[in-house]
Short mmCIF file of C-alpha atoms and ligand atoms in Angstrom, two decimals:
data_model
loop_
_atom_site.label_atom_id
_atom_site.label_comp_id
_atom_site.label_asym_id
_atom_site.label_seq_id
_atom_site.Cartn_x
_atom_site.Cartn_y
_atom_site.Cartn_z
CA UNK A 1 34.54 321.52 -21.73
CA UNK A 2 35.54 322.42 -18.16
CA UNK A 3 38.48 320.45 -16.83
CA UNK A 4 38.69 320.18 -13.05
CA UNK A 5 42.42 320.27 -12.33
CA UNK A 6 41.80 319.32 -8.71
CA UNK A 7 41.05 315.85 -9.99
CA UNK A 8 44.02 313.51 -9.85
CA UNK A 9 43.82 310.41 -12.01
CA UNK A 10 45.26 307.03 -11.11
CA UNK A 11 48.00 307.44 -13.74
CA UNK A 12 48.95 310.90 -12.50
CA UNK A 13 49.16 309.60 -8.95
CA UNK A 14 51.31 306.57 -9.72
CA UNK A 15 53.68 308.64 -11.87
CA UNK A 16 53.92 311.29 -9.16
CA UNK A 17 54.70 308.60 -6.57
CA UNK A 18 57.43 307.26 -8.82
CA UNK A 19 59.12 310.65 -9.05
CA UNK A 20 60.01 310.38 -5.36
CA UNK A 21 62.32 307.51 -6.29
CA UNK A 22 65.05 308.66 -8.65
CA UNK A 23 65.92 305.06 -9.59
CA UNK A 24 62.36 303.97 -10.30
CA UNK A 25 61.89 302.49 -13.76
CA UNK A 26 58.17 303.17 -13.98
CA UNK A 27 57.40 299.48 -14.35
CA UNK A 28 55.04 299.37 -11.39
CA UNK A 29 53.20 302.49 -12.58
CA UNK A 30 52.83 300.82 -15.98
CA UNK A 31 51.58 297.62 -14.48
CA UNK A 32 48.98 299.44 -12.40
CA UNK A 33 47.86 301.33 -15.48
CA UNK A 34 47.45 298.03 -17.32
CA UNK A 35 45.34 296.62 -14.47
CA UNK A 36 43.29 299.84 -14.44
CA UNK A 37 42.65 299.41 -18.17
CA UNK A 38 41.49 295.81 -17.73
CA UNK A 39 39.29 296.94 -14.83
CA UNK A 40 37.58 299.53 -17.02
CA UNK A 41 36.85 296.92 -19.67
CA UNK A 42 35.55 294.46 -17.07
CA UNK A 43 33.44 297.23 -15.57
CA UNK A 44 31.73 297.87 -18.93
CA UNK A 45 30.77 294.21 -19.22
CA UNK A 46 29.72 293.95 -15.57
CA UNK A 47 27.43 296.95 -16.02
CA UNK A 48 25.63 295.44 -18.96
CA UNK A 49 25.61 291.91 -17.62
CA UNK A 50 21.84 291.96 -17.31
CA UNK A 51 21.43 292.99 -20.94
CA UNK A 52 23.51 290.58 -22.88
CA UNK A 53 24.00 286.88 -22.86
CA UNK A 54 26.87 286.78 -20.43
CA UNK A 55 24.88 285.96 -17.34
CA UNK A 56 24.96 282.55 -15.83
CA UNK A 57 27.36 279.73 -15.98
CA UNK A 58 29.68 278.98 -18.84
CA UNK A 59 29.29 275.26 -18.36
CA UNK A 60 32.84 274.76 -17.19
CA UNK A 61 34.23 273.94 -13.78
CA UNK A 62 37.39 275.77 -12.63
CA UNK A 63 40.43 274.20 -11.02
CA UNK A 64 38.76 274.57 -7.61
CA UNK A 65 35.85 272.43 -8.81
CA UNK A 66 33.44 275.38 -8.90
CA UNK A 67 31.19 276.51 -11.75
CA UNK A 68 32.78 279.16 -13.95
CA UNK A 69 30.59 282.07 -14.98
CA UNK A 70 31.03 283.68 -18.37
CA UNK A 71 32.11 286.98 -16.87
CA UNK A 72 34.81 285.16 -14.92
CA UNK A 73 36.32 284.00 -18.18
CA UNK A 74 35.98 287.41 -19.80
CA UNK A 75 37.65 289.11 -16.81
CA UNK A 76 40.42 286.56 -16.69
CA UNK A 77 41.14 287.05 -20.39
CA UNK A 78 41.13 290.84 -20.11
CA UNK A 79 43.63 290.86 -17.26
CA UNK A 80 45.82 288.28 -18.90
CA UNK A 81 45.66 290.13 -22.21
CA UNK A 82 46.68 293.58 -20.93
CA UNK A 83 49.46 292.14 -18.80
CA UNK A 84 50.81 289.96 -21.58
CA UNK A 85 50.81 292.80 -24.09
CA UNK A 86 52.11 295.35 -21.59
CA UNK A 87 55.78 295.67 -20.82
CA UNK A 88 55.79 295.30 -17.04
CA UNK A 89 54.73 291.77 -16.23
CA UNK A 90 56.70 288.58 -16.79
CA UNK A 91 53.89 286.18 -16.00
CA UNK A 92 50.64 285.64 -14.14
CA UNK A 93 48.78 283.17 -11.98
CA UNK A 94 45.01 283.30 -11.74
CA UNK A 95 42.36 281.68 -9.62
CA UNK A 96 40.79 280.55 -12.89
CA UNK A 97 43.85 278.84 -14.32
CA UNK A 98 45.37 275.59 -13.15
CA UNK A 99 49.04 276.58 -13.46
CA UNK A 100 50.93 279.86 -13.70
CA UNK A 101 51.64 281.32 -17.14
CA UNK A 102 55.12 282.55 -18.07
CA UNK A 103 54.63 285.03 -20.91
CA UNK A 104 58.06 284.03 -22.17
CA UNK A 105 58.64 286.57 -24.90
CA UNK A 106 61.68 288.84 -25.15
CA UNK A 107 59.90 291.90 -23.68
CA UNK A 108 58.07 290.11 -20.85
CA UNK A 109 61.19 288.20 -19.81
CA UNK A 110 62.83 291.56 -19.14
CA UNK A 111 60.07 292.51 -16.66
CA UNK A 112 60.72 292.29 -12.95
CA UNK A 113 57.15 291.69 -11.76
CA UNK A 114 54.67 288.86 -11.69
CA UNK A 115 50.99 289.31 -10.90
CA UNK A 116 48.51 286.99 -9.22
CA UNK A 117 44.79 287.67 -9.40
CA UNK A 118 41.26 286.59 -8.78
CA UNK A 119 39.67 288.12 -11.89
CA UNK A 120 36.08 288.15 -10.64
CA UNK A 121 35.54 287.50 -6.98
CA UNK A 122 32.08 286.82 -5.60
CA UNK A 123 30.83 285.80 -9.02
CA UNK A 124 27.87 284.05 -7.42
CA UNK A 125 26.52 287.60 -7.01
CA UNK A 126 26.45 288.37 -10.76
CA UNK A 127 23.02 286.96 -11.48
CA UNK A 128 21.41 288.99 -8.70
CA UNK A 129 23.06 292.35 -9.36
CA UNK A 130 25.11 292.50 -6.17
CA UNK A 131 28.71 293.75 -5.85
CA UNK A 132 31.59 291.76 -7.28
CA UNK A 133 35.30 292.51 -7.51
CA UNK A 134 38.78 291.85 -8.84
CA UNK A 135 41.77 291.21 -6.55
CA UNK A 136 45.47 291.35 -7.42
CA UNK A 137 48.91 291.03 -5.84
CA UNK A 138 52.22 292.01 -7.41
CA UNK A 139 55.54 290.35 -6.54
CA UNK A 140 59.10 290.98 -7.65
CA UNK A 141 60.36 287.89 -9.46
CA UNK A 142 63.16 285.95 -7.79
CA UNK A 143 64.56 284.31 -10.96
CA UNK A 144 66.98 286.29 -13.14
CA UNK A 145 65.67 288.99 -15.46
CA UNK A 146 65.84 287.85 -19.08
CA UNK A 147 64.62 284.31 -18.39
CA UNK A 148 61.06 282.95 -18.35
CA UNK A 149 59.47 283.06 -14.87
CA UNK A 150 59.06 279.84 -12.89
CA UNK A 151 56.82 278.66 -10.05
CA UNK A 152 59.16 280.02 -7.38
CA UNK A 153 58.46 283.54 -8.64
CA UNK A 154 54.83 283.00 -7.64
CA UNK A 155 55.15 280.89 -4.48
CA UNK A 156 56.31 283.75 -2.27
CA UNK A 157 55.08 284.81 1.15
CA UNK A 158 52.48 287.57 1.07
CA UNK A 159 54.82 289.93 2.88
CA UNK A 160 56.96 289.99 -0.26
CA UNK A 161 54.22 291.77 -2.20
CA UNK A 162 55.29 295.01 -3.82
CA UNK A 163 51.73 296.14 -4.31
CA UNK A 164 48.25 294.72 -3.94
CA UNK A 165 44.83 296.01 -4.76
CA UNK A 166 41.25 295.37 -5.69
CA UNK A 167 38.48 296.79 -7.80
CA UNK A 168 34.95 296.75 -6.43
CA UNK A 169 32.16 296.91 -8.99
CA UNK A 170 29.52 298.31 -6.66
CA UNK A 171 27.21 301.29 -6.59
CA UNK A 172 30.26 302.98 -8.05
CA UNK A 173 33.41 301.32 -9.31
CA UNK A 174 36.50 301.81 -7.20
CA UNK A 175 40.09 300.76 -7.49
CA UNK A 176 42.02 300.63 -4.22
CA UNK A 177 45.69 299.75 -4.15
CA UNK A 178 48.45 299.62 -1.59
CA UNK A 179 52.19 299.83 -1.71
CA UNK A 180 54.27 299.94 1.44
CA UNK A 181 53.82 303.71 1.32
CA UNK A 182 50.07 303.71 1.77
CA UNK A 183 46.62 302.73 0.59
CA UNK A 184 44.75 304.96 -1.83
CA UNK A 185 41.32 304.66 -3.43
CA UNK A 186 40.22 305.87 -6.86
CA UNK A 187 36.62 306.07 -8.01
CA UNK A 188 35.83 305.56 -11.68
CA UNK A 189 34.34 308.72 -13.13
CA UNK A 190 32.18 307.30 -15.92
CA UNK A 191 31.92 310.69 -17.64
CA UNK A 192 35.64 310.71 -18.46
CA UNK A 193 36.43 307.00 -18.07
CA UNK A 194 39.19 307.63 -15.53
CA UNK A 195 39.85 306.35 -12.04
CA UNK A 196 40.19 309.53 -9.99
CA UNK A 197 41.54 309.93 -6.46
CA UNK A 198 38.66 309.81 -4.00
CA UNK A 199 40.06 308.14 -0.86
CA UNK A 200 43.64 309.30 -0.18
CA UNK A 201 45.77 307.59 2.51
CA UNK A 202 43.15 305.14 3.78
CA UNK A 203 43.52 304.12 7.43
CA UNK A 204 41.26 301.42 8.84
CA UNK A 205 39.54 302.55 12.08
CA UNK A 206 40.70 300.66 15.18
CA UNK A 207 37.16 299.50 15.88
CA UNK A 208 34.06 299.28 13.74
CA UNK A 209 30.44 298.39 14.31
CA UNK A 210 30.14 295.43 11.98
CA UNK A 211 31.29 291.84 11.74
CA UNK A 212 31.10 289.94 8.52
CA UNK A 213 30.82 286.15 8.43
CA UNK A 214 28.66 283.45 6.86
CA UNK A 215 26.29 282.62 9.72
CA UNK A 216 24.99 279.59 7.86
CA UNK A 217 28.22 277.83 8.77
CA UNK A 218 28.12 278.87 12.44
CA UNK A 219 27.92 275.38 13.92
CA UNK A 220 30.81 274.17 11.74
CA UNK A 221 33.21 276.84 13.02
CA UNK A 222 35.77 276.17 15.78
CA UNK A 223 34.21 276.71 19.21
CA UNK A 224 36.40 279.75 19.99
CA UNK A 225 35.23 281.44 16.78
CA UNK A 226 31.62 280.66 17.69
CA UNK A 227 32.23 282.27 21.08
CA UNK A 228 33.71 285.38 19.49
CA UNK A 229 30.73 285.68 17.11
CA UNK A 230 28.34 285.35 20.05
CA UNK A 231 30.36 288.01 21.85
CA UNK A 232 29.90 290.31 18.83
CA UNK A 233 26.14 289.83 19.17
CA UNK A 234 26.13 290.89 22.81
CA UNK A 235 26.03 294.24 24.49
CA UNK A 236 29.37 293.71 26.20
CA UNK A 237 31.35 293.69 22.94
CA UNK A 238 33.97 296.37 23.25
CA UNK A 239 33.28 299.69 21.62
CA UNK A 240 29.62 299.44 22.55
CA UNK A 241 28.32 296.25 20.90
CA UNK A 242 26.22 294.50 19.83
CA UNK A 243 27.76 294.77 16.40
CA UNK A 244 25.78 294.67 13.21
CA UNK A 245 26.21 291.66 10.94
CA UNK A 246 26.89 292.41 7.25
CA UNK A 247 27.71 289.74 4.69
CA UNK A 248 27.44 290.11 0.93
CA UNK A 249 29.21 286.92 -0.05
CA UNK A 250 31.81 288.95 -1.93
CA UNK A 251 35.05 289.28 -0.03
CA UNK A 252 36.00 292.40 -1.98
CA UNK A 253 32.87 294.29 -0.97
CA UNK A 254 32.83 292.91 2.58
CA UNK A 255 36.48 293.76 3.31
CA UNK A 256 36.12 297.11 1.52
CA UNK A 257 33.42 298.03 4.04
CA UNK A 258 35.71 297.04 6.91
CA UNK A 259 38.56 299.07 5.45
CA UNK A 260 36.52 302.23 5.12
CA UNK A 261 34.29 302.01 8.20
CA UNK A 262 36.12 299.58 10.48
CA UNK A 263 35.00 296.04 11.19
CA UNK A 264 36.08 292.43 10.99
CA UNK A 265 35.68 289.92 8.17
CA UNK A 266 36.03 286.20 8.82
CA UNK A 267 36.09 283.12 6.66
CA UNK A 268 37.07 280.47 9.24
CA UNK A 269 37.80 276.85 8.57
CA UNK A 270 34.80 274.56 9.01
CA UNK A 271 34.49 270.99 10.23
CA UNK A 272 34.22 269.75 6.64
CA UNK A 273 36.72 272.27 5.16
CA UNK A 274 39.37 273.02 7.83
CA UNK A 275 41.24 275.32 5.44
CA UNK A 276 38.10 277.35 4.71
CA UNK A 277 37.24 278.50 1.22
CA UNK A 278 39.38 281.48 0.34
CA UNK A 279 42.64 281.16 -1.57
CA UNK A 280 45.85 282.30 0.05
CA UNK A 281 47.52 283.64 -3.10
CA UNK A 282 44.58 285.32 -4.84
CA UNK A 283 42.37 286.52 -2.00
CA UNK A 284 43.98 286.35 1.46
CA UNK A 285 47.46 287.72 0.70
CA UNK A 286 46.44 290.80 -1.29
CA UNK A 287 43.85 291.80 1.31
CA UNK A 288 46.21 291.07 4.21
CA UNK A 289 48.78 293.37 2.61
CA UNK A 290 46.28 296.18 1.98
CA UNK A 291 44.71 295.98 5.45
CA UNK A 292 48.08 295.84 7.24
CA UNK A 293 49.38 298.88 5.35
CA UNK A 294 46.14 300.63 6.39
CA UNK A 295 46.86 299.78 10.07
CA UNK A 296 44.76 296.65 10.49
CA UNK A 297 45.54 292.98 11.11
CA UNK A 298 45.08 289.72 9.18
CA UNK A 299 45.61 286.19 10.47
CA UNK A 300 44.54 282.60 9.90
CA UNK A 301 43.53 282.53 13.57
CA UNK A 302 47.06 281.65 14.65
CA UNK A 303 49.65 283.11 12.29
CA UNK A 304 49.92 286.30 10.34
CA UNK A 305 48.60 285.65 6.82
CA UNK A 306 51.56 287.47 5.23
CA UNK A 307 54.04 285.08 6.92
CA UNK A 308 52.50 281.87 5.59
CA UNK A 309 54.94 279.98 3.38
CA UNK A 310 52.89 278.87 0.36
CA UNK A 311 53.31 275.40 -1.07
CA UNK A 312 50.80 275.47 -3.89
CA UNK A 313 49.24 278.13 -6.12
CA UNK A 314 45.68 277.29 -5.18
CA UNK A 315 45.95 276.53 -1.47
CA UNK A 316 43.25 277.83 0.84
CA UNK A 317 43.47 279.41 4.24
CA UNK A 318 41.09 280.43 7.00
CA UNK A 319 41.15 284.22 7.27
CA UNK A 320 40.28 286.80 9.94
CA UNK A 321 40.95 290.36 8.87
CA UNK A 322 40.08 293.88 9.84
CA UNK A 323 40.30 296.51 12.55
CA UNK A 324 43.17 296.07 14.97
CA UNK A 325 41.07 296.32 18.13
CA UNK A 326 38.49 293.79 16.96
CA UNK A 327 41.16 291.39 15.76
CA UNK A 328 42.90 291.60 19.14
CA UNK A 329 39.65 290.66 20.81
CA UNK A 330 39.16 287.70 18.46
CA UNK A 331 42.69 286.49 19.20
CA UNK A 332 41.96 286.69 22.94
CA UNK A 333 39.09 284.25 22.42
CA UNK A 334 41.23 281.93 20.31
CA UNK A 335 44.23 282.06 22.65
CA UNK A 336 42.32 281.46 25.86
CA UNK A 337 40.70 278.36 24.35
CA UNK A 338 37.14 277.17 24.76
CA UNK A 339 35.44 277.66 28.10
P1 AHM B 1 34.69 283.04 -5.65
O1 AHM B 1 36.12 283.51 -5.80
O2 AHM B 1 34.45 281.71 -6.26
O3 AHM B 1 33.71 284.07 -6.09
O4 AHM B 1 34.45 282.76 -4.07
C1 AHM B 1 34.93 283.63 -3.13
C2 AHM B 1 33.81 284.29 -2.41
C3 AHM B 1 34.26 285.42 -1.54
O5 AHM B 1 34.22 286.63 -2.22
C4 AHM B 1 33.25 285.39 -0.43
O6 AHM B 1 33.73 285.97 0.74
C5 AHM B 1 32.98 283.92 -0.28
O7 AHM B 1 33.24 283.34 -1.54
C6 AHM B 1 31.59 283.61 0.10
O8 AHM B 1 31.46 282.25 0.28
P2 AHM B 1 30.21 281.62 1.07
O9 AHM B 1 29.07 281.68 0.12
O10 AHM B 1 30.64 280.23 1.39
O11 AHM B 1 29.96 282.44 2.31
MG1 MG B 2 37.36 284.73 -5.34
#
């Protein structure tokens, strides 16, 4: 068998990154490997979702009051399982679970990281074979090593993230993760079952040609957001509008497009849900971290997402995220108020 030594796997990359820090313990590299392993298992099930009886709803409602799909449960269990049995994570919080879980065993209590995740984002897309994803954020615990983790280890501002990433199960499966040092993307090579470096040092373009928003809610958005959307549809939009509208209903896939090609993604508050739909801890913070490291911007329309002080694990936040230039334009509309 021919081995292409130009290929760099996710594990090789994270270990190489660690070598630049003589005091690094390798815990983060381990944790990312564990998440990569869970992602590969989830990917296998996602790919055969149409074949086996895991489509559709599992007949439960999650803590957000939404239907839980079977693959959501499977993905949640895979991530929880690898992180619990690994040696680098002291506890988790998941969009699918009401409260955080402290692993509370002698090995896990020695770990310095906690992980928060949305195991299967955009799960409404499963039944129709459209992209879905996994999102995660990693924080350094604030309670002493050697003790079980507590809620304060999880309720930290997004800017405290050590790493954040996502996996998009799309036409190919990709894992993208960011540390303060940069954002890198790895595509799963199904022939060898490894995530291999495909998108090194991702930088989000300053402008893109697309905006991504649920138009069905248009009349429920704040007036300034409506005006910005209308502006995107017009010729005078900067960078040569009108922009193209793209919306898959899967934040992972929609923000991934913005990250690679430039663009803006919005999930504003609506008249009936002023805090919008997306969760600060599982969706907004990880993406805000990734996009900022890549040179973009993320806000709730007023404040930087990463500065928001969380008060509950499942709180929601409006989010506007993407290319710096487009975000600046949006903020101009919001700041000048409605005409
Ligand atoms: P989920 O975590 O329950 O799958 O919901 C989150 C998803 C996001 O991926 C996506 O951006 C949004 O819900 C779409 O919602 P809507 O159908 O209201 O536009
Ligand atoms: Mg989600």
